[in-house]
CSV table of C-alpha atoms and ligand atoms in Angstrom, one decimal:
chain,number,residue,atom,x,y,z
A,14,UNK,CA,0.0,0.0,0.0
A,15,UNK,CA,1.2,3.3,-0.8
A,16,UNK,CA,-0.2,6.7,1.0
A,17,UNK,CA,0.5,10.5,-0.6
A,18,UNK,CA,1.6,13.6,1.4
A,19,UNK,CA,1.6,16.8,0.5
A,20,UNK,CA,5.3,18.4,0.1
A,21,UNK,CA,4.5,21.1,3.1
A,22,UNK,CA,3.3,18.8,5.4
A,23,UNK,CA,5.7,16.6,5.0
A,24,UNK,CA,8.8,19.7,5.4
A,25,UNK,CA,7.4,20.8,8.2
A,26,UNK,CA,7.0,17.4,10.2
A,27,UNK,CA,10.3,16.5,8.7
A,28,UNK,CA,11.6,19.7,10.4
A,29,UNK,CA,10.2,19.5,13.9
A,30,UNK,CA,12.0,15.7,13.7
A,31,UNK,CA,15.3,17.1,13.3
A,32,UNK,CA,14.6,19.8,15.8
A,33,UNK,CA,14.0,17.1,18.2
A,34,UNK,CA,17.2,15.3,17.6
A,35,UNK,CA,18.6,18.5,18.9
A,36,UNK,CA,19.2,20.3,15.3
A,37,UNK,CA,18.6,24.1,15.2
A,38,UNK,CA,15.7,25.3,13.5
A,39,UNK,CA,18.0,25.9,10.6
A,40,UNK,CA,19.6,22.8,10.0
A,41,UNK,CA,16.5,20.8,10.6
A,42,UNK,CA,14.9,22.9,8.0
A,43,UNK,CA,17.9,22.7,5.3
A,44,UNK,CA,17.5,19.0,5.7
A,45,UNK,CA,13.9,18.6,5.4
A,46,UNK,CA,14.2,20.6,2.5
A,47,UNK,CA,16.7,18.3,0.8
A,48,UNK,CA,14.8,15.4,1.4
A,49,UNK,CA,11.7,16.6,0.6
A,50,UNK,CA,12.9,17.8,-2.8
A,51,UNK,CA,14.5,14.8,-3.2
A,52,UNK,CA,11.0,12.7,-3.3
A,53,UNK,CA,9.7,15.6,-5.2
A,54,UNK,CA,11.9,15.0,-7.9
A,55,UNK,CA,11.6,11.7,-8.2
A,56,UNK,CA,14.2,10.3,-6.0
A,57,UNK,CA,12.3,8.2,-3.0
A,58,UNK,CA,16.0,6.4,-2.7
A,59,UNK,CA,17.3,10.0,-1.1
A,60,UNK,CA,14.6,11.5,0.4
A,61,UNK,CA,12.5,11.0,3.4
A,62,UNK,CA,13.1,7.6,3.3
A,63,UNK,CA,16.3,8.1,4.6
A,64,UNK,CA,15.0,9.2,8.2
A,65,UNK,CA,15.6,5.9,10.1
A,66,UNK,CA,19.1,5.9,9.1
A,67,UNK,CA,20.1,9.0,9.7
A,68,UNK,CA,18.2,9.0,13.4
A,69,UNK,CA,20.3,5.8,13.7
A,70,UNK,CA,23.2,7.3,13.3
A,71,UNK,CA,23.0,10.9,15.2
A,72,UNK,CA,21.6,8.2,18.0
A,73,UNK,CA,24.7,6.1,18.0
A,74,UNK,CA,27.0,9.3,17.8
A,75,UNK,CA,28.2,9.1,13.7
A,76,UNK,CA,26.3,12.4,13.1
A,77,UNK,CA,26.7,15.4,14.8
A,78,UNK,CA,23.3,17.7,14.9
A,79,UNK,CA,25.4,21.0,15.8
A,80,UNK,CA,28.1,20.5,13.3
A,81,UNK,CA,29.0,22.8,10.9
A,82,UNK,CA,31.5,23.2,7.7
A,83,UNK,CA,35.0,24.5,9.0
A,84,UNK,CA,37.1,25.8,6.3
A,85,UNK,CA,40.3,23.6,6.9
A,86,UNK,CA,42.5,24.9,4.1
A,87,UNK,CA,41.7,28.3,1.9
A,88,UNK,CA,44.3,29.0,-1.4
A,89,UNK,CA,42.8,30.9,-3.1
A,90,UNK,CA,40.9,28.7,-6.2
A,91,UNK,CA,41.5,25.4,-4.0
A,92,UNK,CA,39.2,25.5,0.0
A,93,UNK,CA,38.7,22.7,2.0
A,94,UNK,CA,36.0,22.3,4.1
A,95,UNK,CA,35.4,19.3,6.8
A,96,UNK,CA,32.3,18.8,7.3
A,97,UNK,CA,33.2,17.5,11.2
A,98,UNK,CA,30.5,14.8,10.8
A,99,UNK,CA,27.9,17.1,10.6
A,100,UNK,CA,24.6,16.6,8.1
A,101,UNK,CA,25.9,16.7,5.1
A,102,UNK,CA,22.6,18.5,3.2
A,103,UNK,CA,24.1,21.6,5.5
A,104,UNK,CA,27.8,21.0,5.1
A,105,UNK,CA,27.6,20.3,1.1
A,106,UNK,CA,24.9,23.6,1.2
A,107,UNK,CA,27.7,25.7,3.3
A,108,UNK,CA,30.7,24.4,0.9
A,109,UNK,CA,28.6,25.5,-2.1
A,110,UNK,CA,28.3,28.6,-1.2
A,111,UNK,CA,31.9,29.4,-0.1
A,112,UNK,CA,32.7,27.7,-3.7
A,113,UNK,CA,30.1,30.5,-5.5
A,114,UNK,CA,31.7,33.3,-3.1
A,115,UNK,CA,34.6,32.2,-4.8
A,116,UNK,CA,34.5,31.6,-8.4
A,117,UNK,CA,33.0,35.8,-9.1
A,118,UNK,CA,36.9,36.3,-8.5
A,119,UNK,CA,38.9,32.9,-9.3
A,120,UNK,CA,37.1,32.1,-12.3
A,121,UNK,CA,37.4,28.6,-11.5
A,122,UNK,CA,37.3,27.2,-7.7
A,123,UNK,CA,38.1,23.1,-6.4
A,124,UNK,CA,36.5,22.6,-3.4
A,125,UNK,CA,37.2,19.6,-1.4
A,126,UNK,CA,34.3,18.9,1.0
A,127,UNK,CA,35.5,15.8,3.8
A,128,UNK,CA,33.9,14.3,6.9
A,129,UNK,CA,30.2,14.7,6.3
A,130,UNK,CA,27.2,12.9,7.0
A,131,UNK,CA,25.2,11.6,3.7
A,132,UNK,CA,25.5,14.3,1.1
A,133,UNK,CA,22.1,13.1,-0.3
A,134,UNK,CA,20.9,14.2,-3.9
A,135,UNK,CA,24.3,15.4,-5.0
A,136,UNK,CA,22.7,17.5,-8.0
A,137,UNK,CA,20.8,19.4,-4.8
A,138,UNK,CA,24.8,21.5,-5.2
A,139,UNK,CA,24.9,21.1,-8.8
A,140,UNK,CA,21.7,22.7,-8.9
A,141,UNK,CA,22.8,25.5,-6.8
A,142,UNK,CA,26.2,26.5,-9.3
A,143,UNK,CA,24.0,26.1,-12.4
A,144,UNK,CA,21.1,28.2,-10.9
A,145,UNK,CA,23.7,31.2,-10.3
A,146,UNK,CA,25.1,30.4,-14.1
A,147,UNK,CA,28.2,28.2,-13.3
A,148,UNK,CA,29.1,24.8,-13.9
A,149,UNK,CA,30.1,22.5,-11.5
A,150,UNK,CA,32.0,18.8,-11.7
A,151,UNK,CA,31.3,16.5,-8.3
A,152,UNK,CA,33.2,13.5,-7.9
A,153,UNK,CA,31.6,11.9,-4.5
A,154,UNK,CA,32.3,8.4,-2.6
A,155,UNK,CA,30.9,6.9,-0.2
A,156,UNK,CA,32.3,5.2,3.0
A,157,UNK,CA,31.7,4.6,7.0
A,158,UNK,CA,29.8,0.9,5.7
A,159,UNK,CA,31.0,-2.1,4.6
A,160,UNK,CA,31.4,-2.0,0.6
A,161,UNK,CA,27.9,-2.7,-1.4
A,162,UNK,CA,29.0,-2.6,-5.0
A,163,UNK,CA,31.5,-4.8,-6.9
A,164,UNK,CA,33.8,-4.1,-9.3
A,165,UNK,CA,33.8,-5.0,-13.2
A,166,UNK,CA,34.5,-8.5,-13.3
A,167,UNK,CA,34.1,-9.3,-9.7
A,168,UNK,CA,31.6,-10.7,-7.2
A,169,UNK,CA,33.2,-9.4,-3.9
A,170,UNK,CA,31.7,-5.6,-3.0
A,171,UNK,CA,34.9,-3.5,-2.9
A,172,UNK,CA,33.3,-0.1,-3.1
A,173,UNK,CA,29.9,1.8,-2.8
A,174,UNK,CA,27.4,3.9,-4.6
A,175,UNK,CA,29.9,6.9,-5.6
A,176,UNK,CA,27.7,9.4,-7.2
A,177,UNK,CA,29.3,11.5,-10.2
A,178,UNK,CA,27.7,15.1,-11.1
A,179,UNK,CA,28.1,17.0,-13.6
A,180,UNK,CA,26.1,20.6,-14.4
A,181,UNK,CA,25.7,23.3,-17.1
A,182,UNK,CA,23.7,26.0,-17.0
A,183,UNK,CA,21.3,27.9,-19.3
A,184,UNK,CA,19.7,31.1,-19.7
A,185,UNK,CA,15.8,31.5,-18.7
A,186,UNK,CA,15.7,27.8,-17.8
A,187,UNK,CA,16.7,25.1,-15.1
A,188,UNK,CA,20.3,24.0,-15.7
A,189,UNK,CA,20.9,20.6,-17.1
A,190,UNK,CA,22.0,18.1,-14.4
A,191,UNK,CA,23.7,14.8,-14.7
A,192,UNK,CA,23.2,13.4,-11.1
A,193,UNK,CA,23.6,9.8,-11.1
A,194,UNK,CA,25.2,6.7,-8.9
A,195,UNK,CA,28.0,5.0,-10.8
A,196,UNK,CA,26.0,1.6,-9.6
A,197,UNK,CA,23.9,-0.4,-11.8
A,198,UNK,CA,21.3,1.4,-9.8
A,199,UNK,CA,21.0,3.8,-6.7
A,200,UNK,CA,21.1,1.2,-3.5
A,201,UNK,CA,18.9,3.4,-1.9
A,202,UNK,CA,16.4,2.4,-5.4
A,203,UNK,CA,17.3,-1.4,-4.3
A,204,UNK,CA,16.4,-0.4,-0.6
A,205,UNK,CA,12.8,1.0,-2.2
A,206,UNK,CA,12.2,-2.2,-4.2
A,207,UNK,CA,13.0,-4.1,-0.9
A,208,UNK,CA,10.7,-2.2,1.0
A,209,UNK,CA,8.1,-2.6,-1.8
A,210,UNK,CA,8.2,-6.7,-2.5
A,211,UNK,CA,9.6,-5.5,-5.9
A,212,UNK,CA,11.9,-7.2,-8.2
A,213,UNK,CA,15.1,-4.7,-9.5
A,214,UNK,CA,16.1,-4.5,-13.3
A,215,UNK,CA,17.8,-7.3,-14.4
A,216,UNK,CA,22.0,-6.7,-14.7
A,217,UNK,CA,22.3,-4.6,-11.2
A,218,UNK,CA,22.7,-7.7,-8.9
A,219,UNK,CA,24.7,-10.8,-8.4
A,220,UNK,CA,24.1,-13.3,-5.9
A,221,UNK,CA,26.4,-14.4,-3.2
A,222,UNK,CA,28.1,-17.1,-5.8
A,223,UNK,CA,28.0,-14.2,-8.6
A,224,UNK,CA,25.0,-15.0,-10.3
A,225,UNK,CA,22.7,-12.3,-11.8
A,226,UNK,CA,19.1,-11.8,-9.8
A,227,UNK,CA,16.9,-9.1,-9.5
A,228,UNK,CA,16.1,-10.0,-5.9
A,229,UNK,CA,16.8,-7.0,-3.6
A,230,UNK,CA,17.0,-9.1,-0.7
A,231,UNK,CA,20.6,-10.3,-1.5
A,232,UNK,CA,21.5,-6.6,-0.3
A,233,UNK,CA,20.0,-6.8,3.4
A,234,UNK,CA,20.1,-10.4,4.3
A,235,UNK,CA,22.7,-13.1,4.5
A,236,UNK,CA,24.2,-14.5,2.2
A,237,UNK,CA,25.0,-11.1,1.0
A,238,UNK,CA,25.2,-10.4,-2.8
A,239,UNK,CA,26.4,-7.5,-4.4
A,240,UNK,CA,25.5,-4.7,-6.3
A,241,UNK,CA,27.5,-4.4,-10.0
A,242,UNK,CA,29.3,-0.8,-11.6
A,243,UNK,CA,26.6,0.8,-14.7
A,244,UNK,CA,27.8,0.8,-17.9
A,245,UNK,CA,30.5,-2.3,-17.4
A,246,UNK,CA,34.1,-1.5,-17.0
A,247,UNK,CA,33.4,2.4,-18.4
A,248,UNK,CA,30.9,2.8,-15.1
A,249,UNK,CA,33.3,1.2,-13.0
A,250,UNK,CA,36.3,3.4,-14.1
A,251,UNK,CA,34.4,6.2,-13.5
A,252,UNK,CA,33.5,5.1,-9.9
A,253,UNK,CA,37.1,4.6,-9.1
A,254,UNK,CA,37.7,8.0,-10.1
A,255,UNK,CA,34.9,9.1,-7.6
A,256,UNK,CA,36.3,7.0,-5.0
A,257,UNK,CA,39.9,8.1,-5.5
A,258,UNK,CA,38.8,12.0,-6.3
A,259,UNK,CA,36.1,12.4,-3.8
A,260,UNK,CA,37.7,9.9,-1.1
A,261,UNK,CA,41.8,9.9,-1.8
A,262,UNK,CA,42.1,13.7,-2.5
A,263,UNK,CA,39.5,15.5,-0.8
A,264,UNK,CA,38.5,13.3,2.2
A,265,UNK,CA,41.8,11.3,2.8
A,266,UNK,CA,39.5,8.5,2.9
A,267,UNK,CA,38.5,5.6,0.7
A,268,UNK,CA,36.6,2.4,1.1
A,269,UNK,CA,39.7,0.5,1.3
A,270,UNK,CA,39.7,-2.1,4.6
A,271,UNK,CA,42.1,-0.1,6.6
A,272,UNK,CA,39.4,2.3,7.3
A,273,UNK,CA,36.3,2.3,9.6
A,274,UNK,CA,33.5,0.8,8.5
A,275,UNK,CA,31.0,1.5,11.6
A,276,UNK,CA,27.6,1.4,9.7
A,277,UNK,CA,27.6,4.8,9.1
A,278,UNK,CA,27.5,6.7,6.0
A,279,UNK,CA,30.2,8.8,5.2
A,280,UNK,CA,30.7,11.5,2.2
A,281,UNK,CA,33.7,13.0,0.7
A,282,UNK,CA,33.2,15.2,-2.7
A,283,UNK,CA,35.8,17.2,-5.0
A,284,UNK,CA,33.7,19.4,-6.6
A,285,UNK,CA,35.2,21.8,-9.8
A,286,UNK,CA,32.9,25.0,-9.8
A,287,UNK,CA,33.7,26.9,-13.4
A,288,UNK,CA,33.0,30.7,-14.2
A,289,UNK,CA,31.4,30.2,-18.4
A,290,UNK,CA,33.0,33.7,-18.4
A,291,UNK,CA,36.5,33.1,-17.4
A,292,UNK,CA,36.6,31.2,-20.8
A,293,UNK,CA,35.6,35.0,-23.0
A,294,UNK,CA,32.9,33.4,-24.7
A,295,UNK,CA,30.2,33.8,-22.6
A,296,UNK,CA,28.0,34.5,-25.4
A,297,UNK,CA,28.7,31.5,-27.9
A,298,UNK,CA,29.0,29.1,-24.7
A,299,UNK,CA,25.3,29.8,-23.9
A,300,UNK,CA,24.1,30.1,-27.5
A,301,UNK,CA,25.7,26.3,-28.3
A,302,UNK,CA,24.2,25.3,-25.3
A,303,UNK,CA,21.1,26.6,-26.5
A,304,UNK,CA,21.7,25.0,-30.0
A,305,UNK,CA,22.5,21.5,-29.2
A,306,UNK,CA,20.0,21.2,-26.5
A,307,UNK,CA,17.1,22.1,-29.0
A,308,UNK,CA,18.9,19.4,-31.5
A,309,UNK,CA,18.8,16.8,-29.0
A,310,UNK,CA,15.4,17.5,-28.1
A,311,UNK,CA,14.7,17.5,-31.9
A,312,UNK,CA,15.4,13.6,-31.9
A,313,UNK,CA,12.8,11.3,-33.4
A,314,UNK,CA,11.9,9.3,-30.3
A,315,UNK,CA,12.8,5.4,-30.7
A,316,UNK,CA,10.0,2.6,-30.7
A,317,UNK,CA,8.8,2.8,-26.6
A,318,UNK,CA,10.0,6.4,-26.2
A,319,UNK,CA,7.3,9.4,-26.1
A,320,UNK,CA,10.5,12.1,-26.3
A,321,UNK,CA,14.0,12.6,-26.3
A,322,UNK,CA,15.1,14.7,-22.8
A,323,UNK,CA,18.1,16.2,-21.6
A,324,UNK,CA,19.9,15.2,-18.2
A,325,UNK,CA,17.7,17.1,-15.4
A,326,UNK,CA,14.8,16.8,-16.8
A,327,UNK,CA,12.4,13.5,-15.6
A,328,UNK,CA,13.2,15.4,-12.6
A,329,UNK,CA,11.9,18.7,-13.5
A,330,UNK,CA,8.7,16.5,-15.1
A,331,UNK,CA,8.2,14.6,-11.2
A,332,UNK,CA,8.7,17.5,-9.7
A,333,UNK,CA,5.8,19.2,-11.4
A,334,UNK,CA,3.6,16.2,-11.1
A,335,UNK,CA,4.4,15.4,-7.3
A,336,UNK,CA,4.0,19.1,-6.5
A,337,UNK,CA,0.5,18.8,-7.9
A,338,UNK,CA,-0.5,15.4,-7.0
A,339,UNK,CA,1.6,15.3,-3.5
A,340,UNK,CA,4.5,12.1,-3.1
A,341,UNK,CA,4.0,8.8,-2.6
A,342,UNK,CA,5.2,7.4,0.2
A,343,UNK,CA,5.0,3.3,0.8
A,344,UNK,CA,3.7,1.6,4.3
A,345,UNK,CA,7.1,0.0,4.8
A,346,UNK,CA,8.5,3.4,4.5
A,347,UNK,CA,6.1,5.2,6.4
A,348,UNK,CA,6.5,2.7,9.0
A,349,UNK,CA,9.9,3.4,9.7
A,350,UNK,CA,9.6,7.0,9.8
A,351,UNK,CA,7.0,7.0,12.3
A,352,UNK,CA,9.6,4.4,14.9
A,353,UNK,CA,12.3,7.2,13.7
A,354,UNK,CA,10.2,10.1,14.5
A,355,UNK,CA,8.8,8.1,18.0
A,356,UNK,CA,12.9,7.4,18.9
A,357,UNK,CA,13.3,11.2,18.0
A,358,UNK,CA,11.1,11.9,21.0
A,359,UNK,CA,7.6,13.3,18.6
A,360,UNK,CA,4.6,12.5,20.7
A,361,UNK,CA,1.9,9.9,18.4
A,362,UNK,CA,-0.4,12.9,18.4
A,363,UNK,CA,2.7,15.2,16.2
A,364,UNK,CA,3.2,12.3,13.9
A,365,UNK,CA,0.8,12.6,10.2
A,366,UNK,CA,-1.2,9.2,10.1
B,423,NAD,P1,18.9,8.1,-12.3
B,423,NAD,O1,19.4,6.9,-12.9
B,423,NAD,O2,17.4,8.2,-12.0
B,423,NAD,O3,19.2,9.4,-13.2
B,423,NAD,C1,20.6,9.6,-13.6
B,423,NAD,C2,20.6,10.8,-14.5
B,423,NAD,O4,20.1,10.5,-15.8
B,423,NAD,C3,19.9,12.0,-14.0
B,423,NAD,O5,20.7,13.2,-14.3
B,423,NAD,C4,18.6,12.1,-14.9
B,423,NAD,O6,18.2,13.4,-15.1
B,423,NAD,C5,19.1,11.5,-16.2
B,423,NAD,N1,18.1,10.8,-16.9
B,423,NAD,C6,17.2,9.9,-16.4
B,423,NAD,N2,16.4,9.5,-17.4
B,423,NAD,C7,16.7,10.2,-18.5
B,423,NAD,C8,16.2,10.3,-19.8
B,423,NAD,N3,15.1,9.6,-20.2
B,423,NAD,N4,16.7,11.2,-20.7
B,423,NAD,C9,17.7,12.0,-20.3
B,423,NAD,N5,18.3,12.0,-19.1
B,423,NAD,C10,17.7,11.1,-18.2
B,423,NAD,O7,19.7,8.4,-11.0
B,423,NAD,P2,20.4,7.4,-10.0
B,423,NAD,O8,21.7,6.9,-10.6
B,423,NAD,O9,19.4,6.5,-9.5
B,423,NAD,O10,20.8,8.4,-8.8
B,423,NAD,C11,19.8,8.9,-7.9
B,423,NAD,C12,20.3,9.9,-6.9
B,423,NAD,O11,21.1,9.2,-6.0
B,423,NAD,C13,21.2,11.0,-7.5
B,423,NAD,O12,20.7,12.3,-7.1
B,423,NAD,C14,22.6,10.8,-6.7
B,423,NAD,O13,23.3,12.0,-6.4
B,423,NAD,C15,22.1,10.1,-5.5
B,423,NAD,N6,23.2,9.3,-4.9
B,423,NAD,C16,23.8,9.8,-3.7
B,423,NAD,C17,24.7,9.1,-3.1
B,423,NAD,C18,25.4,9.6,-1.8
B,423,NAD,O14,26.2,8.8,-1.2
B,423,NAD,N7,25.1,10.8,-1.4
B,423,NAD,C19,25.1,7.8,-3.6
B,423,NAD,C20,24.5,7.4,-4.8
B,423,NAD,C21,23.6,8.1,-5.4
């Protein structure tokens, strides 16, 4: 069974949880935000679904309510912020805007964003630079947990979900974002389909003795499977890069076993902000944007396709359907909120049926 709420009910309650995990009003309301856009725009695997975990984890100490982004290292076009274990919807928000304080006199900033909570939705930043008329580059990994996702040609999980981002930005209109997991599929999309009784696509999973399934339950119960790279050995290069970018450089910290692994989730993301303008052309940059998006759009859609889109916009499409029609949000789901929201200290009574 599914049940729909409506986007401001939903920010609000989401808010008071955080506030009662001891968050400022602030905080609790950047992260509800996140979330909440996050279902909005299609993505159930990083939005309010997320709750248990993260109450899980500011309850066994692995997230710190009060923390904030300290700037660790400033050189000009390279800052480093730690992110001191904080939520990482405020830290990646607070980097972002150092990295757009930036760029108006670099031209071109690297910011290396370490030690944070779950990032979530990493186009949420993406979003932000494009929005403001920059492009931005985010290499992310992911680490704290034991390794989900094998590499190309293995069975063993060696690294996680590591999301790669990538935005450009265009005049009058939302930017185009490329926001994806470098996993067959988002675990958090395998966690959904878990939750649901659902089967996944077929080519995301192996079994425990490397077979391909499409049973989600090989990712929460024994004997574990694993989850594969998208895109073969090209997806899995490019989440090694994440992990060595986003976790080597920036966070110091990589999913290799000499690490902790305490069942947390961890974030570390390089992230390339770019001034269009820094390049002269400001002009012919948009106008080719422009060009080539109308060209792709111009595609004759294949046999089972209504349209050809650009990255960013299914999202833009749920976004204005959820908006109207409010988001679905599954029992199981719902379930676990409501135990989150009852360990947060909310009374039955504050808690949306
Ligand atoms: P997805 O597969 O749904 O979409 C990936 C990209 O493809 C998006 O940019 C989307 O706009 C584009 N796209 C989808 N359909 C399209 C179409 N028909 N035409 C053109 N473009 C299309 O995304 P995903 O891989 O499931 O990732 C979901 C989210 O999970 C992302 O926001 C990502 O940042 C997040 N994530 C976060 C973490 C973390 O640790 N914080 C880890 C993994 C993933």
């Amino acid at each position: 069974m599914t049940m729909t709420m409506d986007a401001a009910d939903l920010r609000r309650f989401v808010t008071t949880l955080f506030e009662r995990t001891g968050a400022t009003t602030d905080v609790a309301a950047e992260v509800a935000d996140h979330l909440v856009m996050a279902n909005l725009k299609g993505h159930d695997s990083h939005g309010v679904g997320m709750i248990p975990a993260y109450v899980a984890n500011i309850r066994a100490g692995h997230l710190d309510v009060q923390a904030h982004g300290r700037l660790a290292r400033d050189s000009g076009a390279v800052l480093l912020v730690d992110g001191e274990m904080g939520f990482g919807q405020m830290i990646g928000r607070e980097a972002t805007d150092l990295a757009l304080d930036r760029v108006r006199s670099t031209g071109v900033v690297c910011v290396g964003v370490r030690n944070c909570h779950h990032l979530g939705r990493i186009g949420t930043y993406g979003e932000l630079c494009g929005r403001a008329g920059y492009v931005s580059v985010h290499f992310v990994n992911v680490v704290g947990h034991a390794p989900q996702v094998s590499p190309f040609g293995g069975r063993d999980r060696r690294m996680t979900t590591n999301p790669f981002c990538c935005v450009v930005p265009r005049e009058g209109h939302e930017p185009l974002v490329l926001d994806m997991a470098t996993s067959a599929i988002a675990l958090g999309k395998v966690r959904v389909a878990y939750m649901k009784g659902d089967s996944v696509p077929e080519g995301a999973l192996v079994d425990h003795e490397g077979r391909p399934t499409t049973d989600p339950a090989v990712m929460y119960r024994e004997p574990f499977g694993a989850l594969g790279p998208f895109g073969g050995h090209k997806g899995y290069g490019l989440a090694v890069m994440c992990e060595l970018l986003g976790g080597a450089l920036a966070g110091e910290w990589t999913a290799q076993p000499g690490r902790p692994r305490v069942g947390t989730i961890v974030n570390h993301m390089l992230m390339f902000v770019l001034d269009p303008a820094a390049f002269g052309g400001l002009e012919g940059f948009r106008s080719e944007v422009e060009a080539m998006t109308e060209f792709l759009h111009s595609t004759t859609p294949a046999v089972g396709h209504d349209r050809v889109r650009v990255p960013g916009e299914p999202e833009l499409e749920t976004l204005a359907l959820r908006s109207r029609e409010g988001i679905p949000i599954d029992d199981n789901t719902w379930a676990g909120i409501r135990r989150a929201a009852g360990l947060a200290g909310l009374a039955e009574s504050e808690i949306p049926v």
